[in-house]
Coordinates of C-alpha atoms and ligand atoms in Angstrom, one line a residue:
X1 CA -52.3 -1.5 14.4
X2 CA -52.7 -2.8 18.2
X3 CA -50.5 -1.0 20.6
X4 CA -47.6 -2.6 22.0
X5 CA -46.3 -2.9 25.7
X6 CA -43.3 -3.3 27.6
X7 CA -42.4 -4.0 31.2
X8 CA -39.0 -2.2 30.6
X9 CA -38.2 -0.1 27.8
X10 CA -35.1 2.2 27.1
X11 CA -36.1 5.5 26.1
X12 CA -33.9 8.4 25.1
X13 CA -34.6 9.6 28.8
X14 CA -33.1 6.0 29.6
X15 CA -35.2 3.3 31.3
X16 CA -38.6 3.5 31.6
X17 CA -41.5 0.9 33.5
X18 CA -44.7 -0.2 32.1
X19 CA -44.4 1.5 28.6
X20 CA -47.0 2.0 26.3
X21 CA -46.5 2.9 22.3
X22 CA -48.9 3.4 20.3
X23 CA -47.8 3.1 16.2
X24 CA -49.1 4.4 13.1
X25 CA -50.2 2.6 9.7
X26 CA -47.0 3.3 8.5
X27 CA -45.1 1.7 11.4
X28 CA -43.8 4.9 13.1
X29 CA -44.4 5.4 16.8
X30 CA -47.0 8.3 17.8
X31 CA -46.5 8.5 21.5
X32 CA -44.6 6.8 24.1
X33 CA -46.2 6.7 27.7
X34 CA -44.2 5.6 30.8
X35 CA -46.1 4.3 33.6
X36 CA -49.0 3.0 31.3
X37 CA -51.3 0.0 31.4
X38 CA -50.8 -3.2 28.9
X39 CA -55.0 -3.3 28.3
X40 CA -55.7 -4.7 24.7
X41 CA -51.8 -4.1 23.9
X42 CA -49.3 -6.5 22.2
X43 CA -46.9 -7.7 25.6
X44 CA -43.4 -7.5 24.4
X45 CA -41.7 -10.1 26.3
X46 CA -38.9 -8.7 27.7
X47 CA -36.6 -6.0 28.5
X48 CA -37.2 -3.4 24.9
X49 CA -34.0 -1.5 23.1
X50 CA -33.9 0.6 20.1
X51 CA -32.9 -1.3 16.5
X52 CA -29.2 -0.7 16.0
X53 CA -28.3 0.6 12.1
X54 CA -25.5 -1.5 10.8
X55 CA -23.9 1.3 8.9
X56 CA -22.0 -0.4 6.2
X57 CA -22.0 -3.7 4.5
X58 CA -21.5 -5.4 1.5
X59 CA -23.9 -8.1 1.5
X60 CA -22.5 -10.1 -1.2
X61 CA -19.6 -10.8 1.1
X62 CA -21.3 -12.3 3.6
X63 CA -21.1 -15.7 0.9
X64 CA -17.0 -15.6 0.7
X65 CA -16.6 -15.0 4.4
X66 CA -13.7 -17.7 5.4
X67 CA -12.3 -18.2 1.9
X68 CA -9.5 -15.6 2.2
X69 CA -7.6 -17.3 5.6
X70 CA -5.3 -19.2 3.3
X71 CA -1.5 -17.8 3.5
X72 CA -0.4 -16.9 0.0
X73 CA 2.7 -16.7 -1.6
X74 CA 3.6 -13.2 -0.1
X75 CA 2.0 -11.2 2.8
X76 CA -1.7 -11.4 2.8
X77 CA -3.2 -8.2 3.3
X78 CA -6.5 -5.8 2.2
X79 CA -5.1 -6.0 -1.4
X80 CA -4.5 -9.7 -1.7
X81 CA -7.9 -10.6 -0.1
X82 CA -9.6 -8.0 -3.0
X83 CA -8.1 -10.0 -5.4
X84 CA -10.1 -13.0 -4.0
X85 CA -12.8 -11.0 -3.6
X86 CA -12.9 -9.3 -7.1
X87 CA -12.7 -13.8 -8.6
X88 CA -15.6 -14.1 -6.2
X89 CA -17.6 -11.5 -7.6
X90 CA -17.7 -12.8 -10.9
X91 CA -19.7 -15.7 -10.1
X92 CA -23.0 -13.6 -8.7
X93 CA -26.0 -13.8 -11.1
X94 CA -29.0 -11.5 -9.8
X95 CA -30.5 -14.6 -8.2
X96 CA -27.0 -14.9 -5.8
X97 CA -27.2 -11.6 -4.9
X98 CA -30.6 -11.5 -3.5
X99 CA -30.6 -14.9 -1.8
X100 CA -27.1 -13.8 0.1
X101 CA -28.7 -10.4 1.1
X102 CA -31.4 -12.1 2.4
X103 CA -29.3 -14.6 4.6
X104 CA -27.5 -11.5 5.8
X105 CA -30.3 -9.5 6.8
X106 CA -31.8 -12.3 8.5
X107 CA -28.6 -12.6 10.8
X108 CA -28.5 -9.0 11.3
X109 CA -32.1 -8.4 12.3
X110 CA -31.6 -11.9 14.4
X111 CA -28.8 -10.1 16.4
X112 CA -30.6 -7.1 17.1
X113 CA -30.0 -4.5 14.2
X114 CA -32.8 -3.1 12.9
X115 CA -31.5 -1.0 9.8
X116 CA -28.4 -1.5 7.5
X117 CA -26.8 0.7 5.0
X118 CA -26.0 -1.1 2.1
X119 CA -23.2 0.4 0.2
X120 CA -23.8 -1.5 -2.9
X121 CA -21.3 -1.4 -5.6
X122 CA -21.9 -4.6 -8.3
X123 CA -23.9 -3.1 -11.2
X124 CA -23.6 -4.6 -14.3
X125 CA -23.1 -8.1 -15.6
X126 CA -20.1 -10.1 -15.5
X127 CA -18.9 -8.9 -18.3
X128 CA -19.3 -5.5 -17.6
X129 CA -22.6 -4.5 -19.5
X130 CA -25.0 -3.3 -17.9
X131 CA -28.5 -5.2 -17.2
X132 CA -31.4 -4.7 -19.3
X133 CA -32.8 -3.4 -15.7
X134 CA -30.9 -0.6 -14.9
X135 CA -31.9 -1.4 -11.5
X136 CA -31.3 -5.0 -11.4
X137 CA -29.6 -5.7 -8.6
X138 CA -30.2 -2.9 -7.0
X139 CA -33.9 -4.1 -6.8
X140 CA -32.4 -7.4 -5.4
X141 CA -30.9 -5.7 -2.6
X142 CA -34.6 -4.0 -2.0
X143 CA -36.5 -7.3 -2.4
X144 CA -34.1 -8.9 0.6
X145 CA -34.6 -5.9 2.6
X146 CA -38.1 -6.5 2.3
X147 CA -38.1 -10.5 2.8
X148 CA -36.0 -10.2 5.6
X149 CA -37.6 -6.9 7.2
X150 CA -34.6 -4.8 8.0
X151 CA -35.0 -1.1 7.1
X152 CA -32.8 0.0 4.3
X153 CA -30.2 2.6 3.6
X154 CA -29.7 1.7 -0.2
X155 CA -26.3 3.5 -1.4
X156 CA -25.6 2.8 -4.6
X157 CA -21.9 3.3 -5.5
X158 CA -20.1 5.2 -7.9
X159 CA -16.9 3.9 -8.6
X160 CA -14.7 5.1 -11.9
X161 CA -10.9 4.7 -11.1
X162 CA -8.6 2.0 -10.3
X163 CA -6.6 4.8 -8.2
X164 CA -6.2 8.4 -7.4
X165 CA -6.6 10.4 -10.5
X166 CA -8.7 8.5 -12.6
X167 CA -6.6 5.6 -13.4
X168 CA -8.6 3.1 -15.2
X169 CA -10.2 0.9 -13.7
X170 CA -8.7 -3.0 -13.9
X171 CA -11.0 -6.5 -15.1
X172 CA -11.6 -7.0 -12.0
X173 CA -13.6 -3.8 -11.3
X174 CA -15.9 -4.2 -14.3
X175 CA -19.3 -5.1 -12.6
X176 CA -18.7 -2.1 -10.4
X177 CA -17.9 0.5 -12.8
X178 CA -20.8 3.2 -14.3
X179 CA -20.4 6.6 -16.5
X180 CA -21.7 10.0 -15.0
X181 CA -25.3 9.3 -16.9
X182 CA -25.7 6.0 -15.9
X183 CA -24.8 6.5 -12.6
X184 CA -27.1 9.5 -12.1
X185 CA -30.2 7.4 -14.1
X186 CA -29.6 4.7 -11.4
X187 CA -29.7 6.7 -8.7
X188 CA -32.5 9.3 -10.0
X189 CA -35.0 5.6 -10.8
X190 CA -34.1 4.9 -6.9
X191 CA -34.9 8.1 -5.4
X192 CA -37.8 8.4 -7.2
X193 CA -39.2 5.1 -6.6
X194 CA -38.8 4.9 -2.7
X195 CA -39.5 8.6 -2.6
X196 CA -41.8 8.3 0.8
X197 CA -40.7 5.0 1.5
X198 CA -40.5 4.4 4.9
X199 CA -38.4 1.3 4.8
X200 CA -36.4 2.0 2.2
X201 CA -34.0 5.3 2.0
X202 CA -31.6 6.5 -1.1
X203 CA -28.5 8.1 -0.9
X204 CA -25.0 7.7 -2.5
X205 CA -22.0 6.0 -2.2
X206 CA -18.8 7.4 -4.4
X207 CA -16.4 4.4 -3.6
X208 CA -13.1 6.3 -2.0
X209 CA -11.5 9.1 -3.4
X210 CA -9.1 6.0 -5.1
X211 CA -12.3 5.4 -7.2
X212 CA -13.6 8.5 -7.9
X213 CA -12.7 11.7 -9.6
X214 CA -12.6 15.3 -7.9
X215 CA -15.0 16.5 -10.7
X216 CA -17.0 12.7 -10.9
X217 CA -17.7 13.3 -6.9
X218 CA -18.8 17.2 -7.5
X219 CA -21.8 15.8 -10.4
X220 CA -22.5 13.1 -8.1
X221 CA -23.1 15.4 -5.3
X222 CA -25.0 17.8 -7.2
X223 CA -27.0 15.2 -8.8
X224 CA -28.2 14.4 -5.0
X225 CA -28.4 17.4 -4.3
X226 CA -31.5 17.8 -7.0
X227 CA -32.9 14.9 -5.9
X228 CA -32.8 15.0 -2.3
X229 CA -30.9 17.4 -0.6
X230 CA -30.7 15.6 3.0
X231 CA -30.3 12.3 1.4
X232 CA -26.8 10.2 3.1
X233 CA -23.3 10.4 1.2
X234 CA -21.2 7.5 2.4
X235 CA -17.2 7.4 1.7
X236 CA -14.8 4.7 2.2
X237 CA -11.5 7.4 3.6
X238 CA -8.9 5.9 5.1
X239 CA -8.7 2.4 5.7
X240 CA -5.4 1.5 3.8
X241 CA -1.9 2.9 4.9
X242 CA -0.6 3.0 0.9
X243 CA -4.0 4.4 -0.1
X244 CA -3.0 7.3 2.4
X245 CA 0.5 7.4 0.8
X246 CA -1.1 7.2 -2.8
X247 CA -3.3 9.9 -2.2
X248 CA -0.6 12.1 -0.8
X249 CA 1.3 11.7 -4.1
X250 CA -1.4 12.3 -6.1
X251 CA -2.9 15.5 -4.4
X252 CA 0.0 16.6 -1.8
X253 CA -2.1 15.7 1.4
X254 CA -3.8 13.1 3.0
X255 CA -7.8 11.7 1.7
X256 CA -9.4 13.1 5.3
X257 CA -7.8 16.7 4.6
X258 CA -8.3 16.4 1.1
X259 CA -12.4 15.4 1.5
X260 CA -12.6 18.0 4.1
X261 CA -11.1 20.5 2.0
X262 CA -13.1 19.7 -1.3
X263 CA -16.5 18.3 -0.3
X264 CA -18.9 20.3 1.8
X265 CA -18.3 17.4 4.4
X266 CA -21.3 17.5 7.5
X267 CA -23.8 15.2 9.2
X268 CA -25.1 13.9 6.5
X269 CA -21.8 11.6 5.5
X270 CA -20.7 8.9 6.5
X271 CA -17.0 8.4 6.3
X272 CA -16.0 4.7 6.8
X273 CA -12.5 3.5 7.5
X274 CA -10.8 6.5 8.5
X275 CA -8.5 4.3 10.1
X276 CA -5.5 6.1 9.4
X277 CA -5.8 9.6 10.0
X278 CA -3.9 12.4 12.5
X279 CA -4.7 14.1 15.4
X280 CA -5.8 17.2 13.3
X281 CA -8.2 15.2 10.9
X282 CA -9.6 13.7 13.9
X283 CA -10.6 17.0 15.6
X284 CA -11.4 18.2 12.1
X285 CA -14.5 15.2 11.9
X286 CA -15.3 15.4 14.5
X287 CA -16.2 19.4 14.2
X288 CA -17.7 18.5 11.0
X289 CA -20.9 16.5 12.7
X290 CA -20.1 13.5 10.2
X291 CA -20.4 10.2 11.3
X292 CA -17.3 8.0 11.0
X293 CA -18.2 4.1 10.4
X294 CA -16.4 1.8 12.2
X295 CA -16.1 -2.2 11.3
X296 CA -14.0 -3.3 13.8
X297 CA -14.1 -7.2 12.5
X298 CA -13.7 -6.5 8.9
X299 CA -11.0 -4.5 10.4
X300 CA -9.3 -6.5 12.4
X301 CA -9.6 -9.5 9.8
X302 CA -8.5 -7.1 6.9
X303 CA -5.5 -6.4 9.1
X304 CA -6.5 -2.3 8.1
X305 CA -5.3 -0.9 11.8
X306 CA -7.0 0.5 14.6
X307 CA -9.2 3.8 14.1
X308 CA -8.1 6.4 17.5
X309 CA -11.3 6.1 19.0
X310 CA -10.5 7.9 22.3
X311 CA -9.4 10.8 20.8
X312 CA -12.4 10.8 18.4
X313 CA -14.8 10.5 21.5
X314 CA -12.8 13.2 23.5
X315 CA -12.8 15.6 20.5
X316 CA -17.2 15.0 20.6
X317 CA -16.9 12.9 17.6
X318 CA -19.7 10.8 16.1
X319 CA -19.8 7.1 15.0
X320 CA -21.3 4.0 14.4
X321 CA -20.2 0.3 13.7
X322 CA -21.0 -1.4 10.3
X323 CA -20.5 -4.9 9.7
X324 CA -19.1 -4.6 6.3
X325 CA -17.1 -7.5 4.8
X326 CA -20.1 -9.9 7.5
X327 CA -17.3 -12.3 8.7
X328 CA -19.4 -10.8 11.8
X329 CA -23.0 -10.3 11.5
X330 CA -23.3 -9.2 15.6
X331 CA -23.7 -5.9 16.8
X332 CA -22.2 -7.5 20.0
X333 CA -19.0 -8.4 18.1
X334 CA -18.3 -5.3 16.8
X335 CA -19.1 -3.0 20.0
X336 CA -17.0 -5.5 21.8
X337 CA -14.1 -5.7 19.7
X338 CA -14.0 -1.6 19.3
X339 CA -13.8 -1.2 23.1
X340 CA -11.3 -4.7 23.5
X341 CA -9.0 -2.1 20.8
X342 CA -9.1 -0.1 23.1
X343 CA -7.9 -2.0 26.1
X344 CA -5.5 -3.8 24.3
X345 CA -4.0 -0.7 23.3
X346 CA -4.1 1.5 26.3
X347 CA -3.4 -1.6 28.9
X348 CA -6.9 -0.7 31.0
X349 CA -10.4 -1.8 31.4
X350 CA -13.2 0.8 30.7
X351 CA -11.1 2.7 29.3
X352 CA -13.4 4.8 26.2
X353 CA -15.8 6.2 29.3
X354 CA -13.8 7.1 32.1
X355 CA -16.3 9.1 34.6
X356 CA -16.2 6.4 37.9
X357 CA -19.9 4.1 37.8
X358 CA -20.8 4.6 34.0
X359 CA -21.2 1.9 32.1
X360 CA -19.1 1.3 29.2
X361 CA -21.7 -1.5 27.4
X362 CA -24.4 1.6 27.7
X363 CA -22.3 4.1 26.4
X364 CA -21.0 2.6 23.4
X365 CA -24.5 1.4 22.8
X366 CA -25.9 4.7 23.2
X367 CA -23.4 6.4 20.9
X368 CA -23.6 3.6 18.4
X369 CA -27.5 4.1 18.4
X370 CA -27.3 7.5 17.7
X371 CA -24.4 7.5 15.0
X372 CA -26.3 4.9 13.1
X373 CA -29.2 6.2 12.8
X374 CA -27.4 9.3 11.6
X375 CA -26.0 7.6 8.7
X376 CA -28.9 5.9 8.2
X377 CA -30.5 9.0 7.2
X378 CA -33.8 7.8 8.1
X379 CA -36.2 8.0 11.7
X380 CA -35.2 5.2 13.6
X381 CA -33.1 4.2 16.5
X382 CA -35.1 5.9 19.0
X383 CA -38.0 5.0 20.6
X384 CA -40.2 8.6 20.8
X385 CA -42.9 9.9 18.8
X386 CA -42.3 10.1 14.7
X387 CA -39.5 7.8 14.7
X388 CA -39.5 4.2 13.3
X389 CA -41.7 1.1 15.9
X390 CA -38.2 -0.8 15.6
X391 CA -37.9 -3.0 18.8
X392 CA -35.3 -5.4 20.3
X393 CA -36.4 -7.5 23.0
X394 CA -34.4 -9.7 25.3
X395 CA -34.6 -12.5 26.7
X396 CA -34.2 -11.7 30.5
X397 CA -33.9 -15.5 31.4
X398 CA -31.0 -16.0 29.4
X399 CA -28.2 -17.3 31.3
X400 CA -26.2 -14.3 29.9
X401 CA -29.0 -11.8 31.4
X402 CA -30.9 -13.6 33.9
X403 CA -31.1 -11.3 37.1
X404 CA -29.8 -8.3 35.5
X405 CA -31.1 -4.9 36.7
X406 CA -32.4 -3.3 33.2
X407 CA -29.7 -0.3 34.0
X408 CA -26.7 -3.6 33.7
X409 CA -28.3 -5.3 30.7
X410 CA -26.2 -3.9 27.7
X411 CA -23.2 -4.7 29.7
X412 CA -24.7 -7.9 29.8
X413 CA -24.8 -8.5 26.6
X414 CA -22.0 -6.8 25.2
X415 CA -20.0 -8.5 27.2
X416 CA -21.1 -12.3 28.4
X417 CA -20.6 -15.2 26.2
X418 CA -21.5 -16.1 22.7
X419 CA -25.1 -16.6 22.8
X420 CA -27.3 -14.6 21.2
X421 CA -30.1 -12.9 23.5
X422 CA -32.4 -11.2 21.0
X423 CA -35.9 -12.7 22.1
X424 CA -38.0 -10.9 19.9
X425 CA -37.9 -8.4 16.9
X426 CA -40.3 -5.8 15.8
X427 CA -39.1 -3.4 12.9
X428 CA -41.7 -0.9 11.9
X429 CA -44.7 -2.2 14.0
X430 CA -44.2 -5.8 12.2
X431 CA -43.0 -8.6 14.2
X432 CA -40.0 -10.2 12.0
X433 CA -38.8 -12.1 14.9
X434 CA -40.4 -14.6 17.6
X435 CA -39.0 -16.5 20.2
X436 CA -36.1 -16.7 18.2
X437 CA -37.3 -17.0 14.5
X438 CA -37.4 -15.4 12.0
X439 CA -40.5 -15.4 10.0
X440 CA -38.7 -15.8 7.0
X441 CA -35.5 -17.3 8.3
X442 CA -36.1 -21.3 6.8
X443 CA -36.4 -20.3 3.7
X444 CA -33.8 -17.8 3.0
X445 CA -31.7 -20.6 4.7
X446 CA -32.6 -22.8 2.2
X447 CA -32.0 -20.1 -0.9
X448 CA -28.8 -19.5 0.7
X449 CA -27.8 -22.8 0.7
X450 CA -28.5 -23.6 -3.0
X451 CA -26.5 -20.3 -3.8
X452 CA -23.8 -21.0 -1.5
X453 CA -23.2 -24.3 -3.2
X454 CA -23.2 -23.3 -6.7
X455 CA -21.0 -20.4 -5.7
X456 CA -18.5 -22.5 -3.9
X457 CA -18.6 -25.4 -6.3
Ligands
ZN1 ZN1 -16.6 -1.2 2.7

């Protein structure tokens, strides 16, 4: 594979001139050499960042984005939107689910992330039984992974209970719902299928402590465990005030203090939507090394609350931003709407990195980088030797960054306009995007629309 070459990159040791990387076969870098010459290389266009991991979704949404901003009878809230969302659901044949994946990975890798962690939950038909492929649509998630480029965290989730204690689960939940052994064949086919991979990573999802049991989490866990024992567990935690208040009747405390209590909780999980937790659960994650997923516009359109984010960051907590429900499919939107939280709440500007002349855009960039890739449970998000050839270029004659020293970019971006600035994308050594296009962009446009249609018929 030809080298590639950048005028400006941003290294961990922060911006760097006239960079040269040299990547392997399997699309990993194997050095990184500052003050280099472009001879023979591949000329990156423009100012070079890391790939950003989008730590959770749930691609199938990305299709019913928009169809839940009709007032109901009575409040509309998280629960009345799953309603919508479980009559949705019941519509996706195999065929849906990969054609909507690959629209969404297509936007994301458009926008500048280079990884996503799909935490996967439809696994049987639509009547419940499961496929004659175990791994049906799991295998659809994989194949839009692949058309689309983007690196995959594949978390395929176990989900039991319609609420804490093991009620049973409702109609709705069918497609979702797996026994112990099935689960652990799924998961077991996966690991050892992608074993080596180094697109595609394998870990687990168990649902929320609302969907799984104390003991169903312990097998799960151990099951990894056997597989792989550095392998990502993602948790949805917190993200509902009455799943907080459920949990406390069911077990006496809260799920953050309960997880923390029960599960050997460290950087390897990824607890998503701890929305509503107290000051001593915060400190508590945050001393744990997990990462906590934030989806600031699922969030904000779920109406789920506001995650304490400063107090997170001042007790050294880790985190990311997912795009989860894909109303948004922009890393820019949700960095920008976790720090305008912020603001809105505290009444300041720059408020979630106080020291005078730091940049806020670089910090939360930074951190989200890191935390990402730490869910992500696989080598990327840096650009230094071993780790993933996963590039974001800008365009630096965008009106939004034209002039810009590279030091005032993020901010740039993060924070001017609409417009998206991604130039160029390279993930694992392969160029997915140029000039704005994606290589396979027209026709997962054109799959997406066919599904769309039928879907929204
Ligand atoms: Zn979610």
């Amino acid at each position: 594979m030809p080298d590639f070459f950048a005028s400006d990159a941003l290294l961990p040791t922060g911006w760097a001139r006239d960079v040269r990387f040299a990547v392997d076969a399997r699309g990993d870098l194997v050095s990184v050499a500052a003050g280099a010459t472009a001879d023979g290389a591949e000329r990156l266009a423009g100012p070079v960042l890391p790939g950003l991991a989008d730590l959770h979704s749930h691609a199938f949404q990305r299709a019913m984005a928009g169809l839940g901003e009709r007032a109901g009878p009575q409040g509309d809230n998280f629960w009345s939107w799953r309603d919508i969302m479980y009559r949705f659901i019941r519509r996706l044949a195999p065929r849906d689910v990969e054609a909507v994946a690959t629209q969404l990975y297509v936007e994301l890798v458009r926008h500048g992330f280079t990884s996503v962690c799909e935490f996967h939950y439809v696994h049987n038909d639509p009547d419940g039984e499961r496929y004659d492929v175990p791994t049906e649509l799991s295998d659809r998630i994989v194949a839009a992974s692949a058309a689309s480029g983007i690196g995959l965290t594949l978390l395929p989730v176990l989900y039991q209970a319609s609420g804490f204690g093991g009620t049973a689960p409702n109609d709705g939940q069918k497609r979702f719902v797996l026994d112990d052994d099935s689960y652990a064949d799924l998961v077991e086919r996966l690991v050892r299928r992608h074993r080596g991979d180094p697109q595609v990573c394998v870990g687990i999802a168990p649902h929320s402590l609302r969907a799984v049991t104390p003991p169903a989490l312990k097998a799960a866990l151990a099951m990894l465990d056997r597989l792989d024992a550095d392998a990502p567990v993602h948790i949805h935690i917190a993200e509902q005030p009455k799943e907080v208040a459920d949990c406390k009747v069911w077990s006496g405390t809260t799920p953050v203090d309960w997880l923390l209590a029960n599960a050997p909780v460290d950087r390897r999980w990824c607890l998503v939507h701890a929305t509503h937790v107290t000051p001593a659960e915060v400190d508590a994650m945050a001393k744990r090394h997990a990462v906590v997923g934030i989806c600031p516009a699922t969030e904000a359109n779920l109406g789920d609350g506001l995650f304490p984010f400063g107090d997170f960051l001042k007790a050294g907590g880790v985190f990311g931003v997912g795009t989860d429900s894909n109303v948004s499919t922009s890393p820019v939107e949700e960095l920008r709407w976790l720090d305008y939280g912020q603001r809105l709440v505290h009444l300041g500007r720059n408020v979630t990195h106080r020291p005078e002349g730091a940049s806020t855009g670089a910090f939360l960039f930074e951190r989200a980088r890191a935390g990402g890739a730490q869910a992500a449970g696989r080598r990327t998000g840096a650009l230094t030797p071993g780790y993933r050839a996963d590039f974001v270029v800008l365009d630096d004659g965008h009106p939004a960054l034209v002039g810009r020293a590279p030091e005032t970019l993020v901010d740039a971006w993060l924070y001017c306009g609409n417009a998206n600035p991604v130039r160029d994308v390279v993930v694992g050594g392969q160029w997915v995007v140029r000039e704005g296009h994606h290589r396979h962009g027209e026709q997962a446009a054109a799959d997406f629309a066919k599904t769309a249609r039928k879907l929204l018929a």
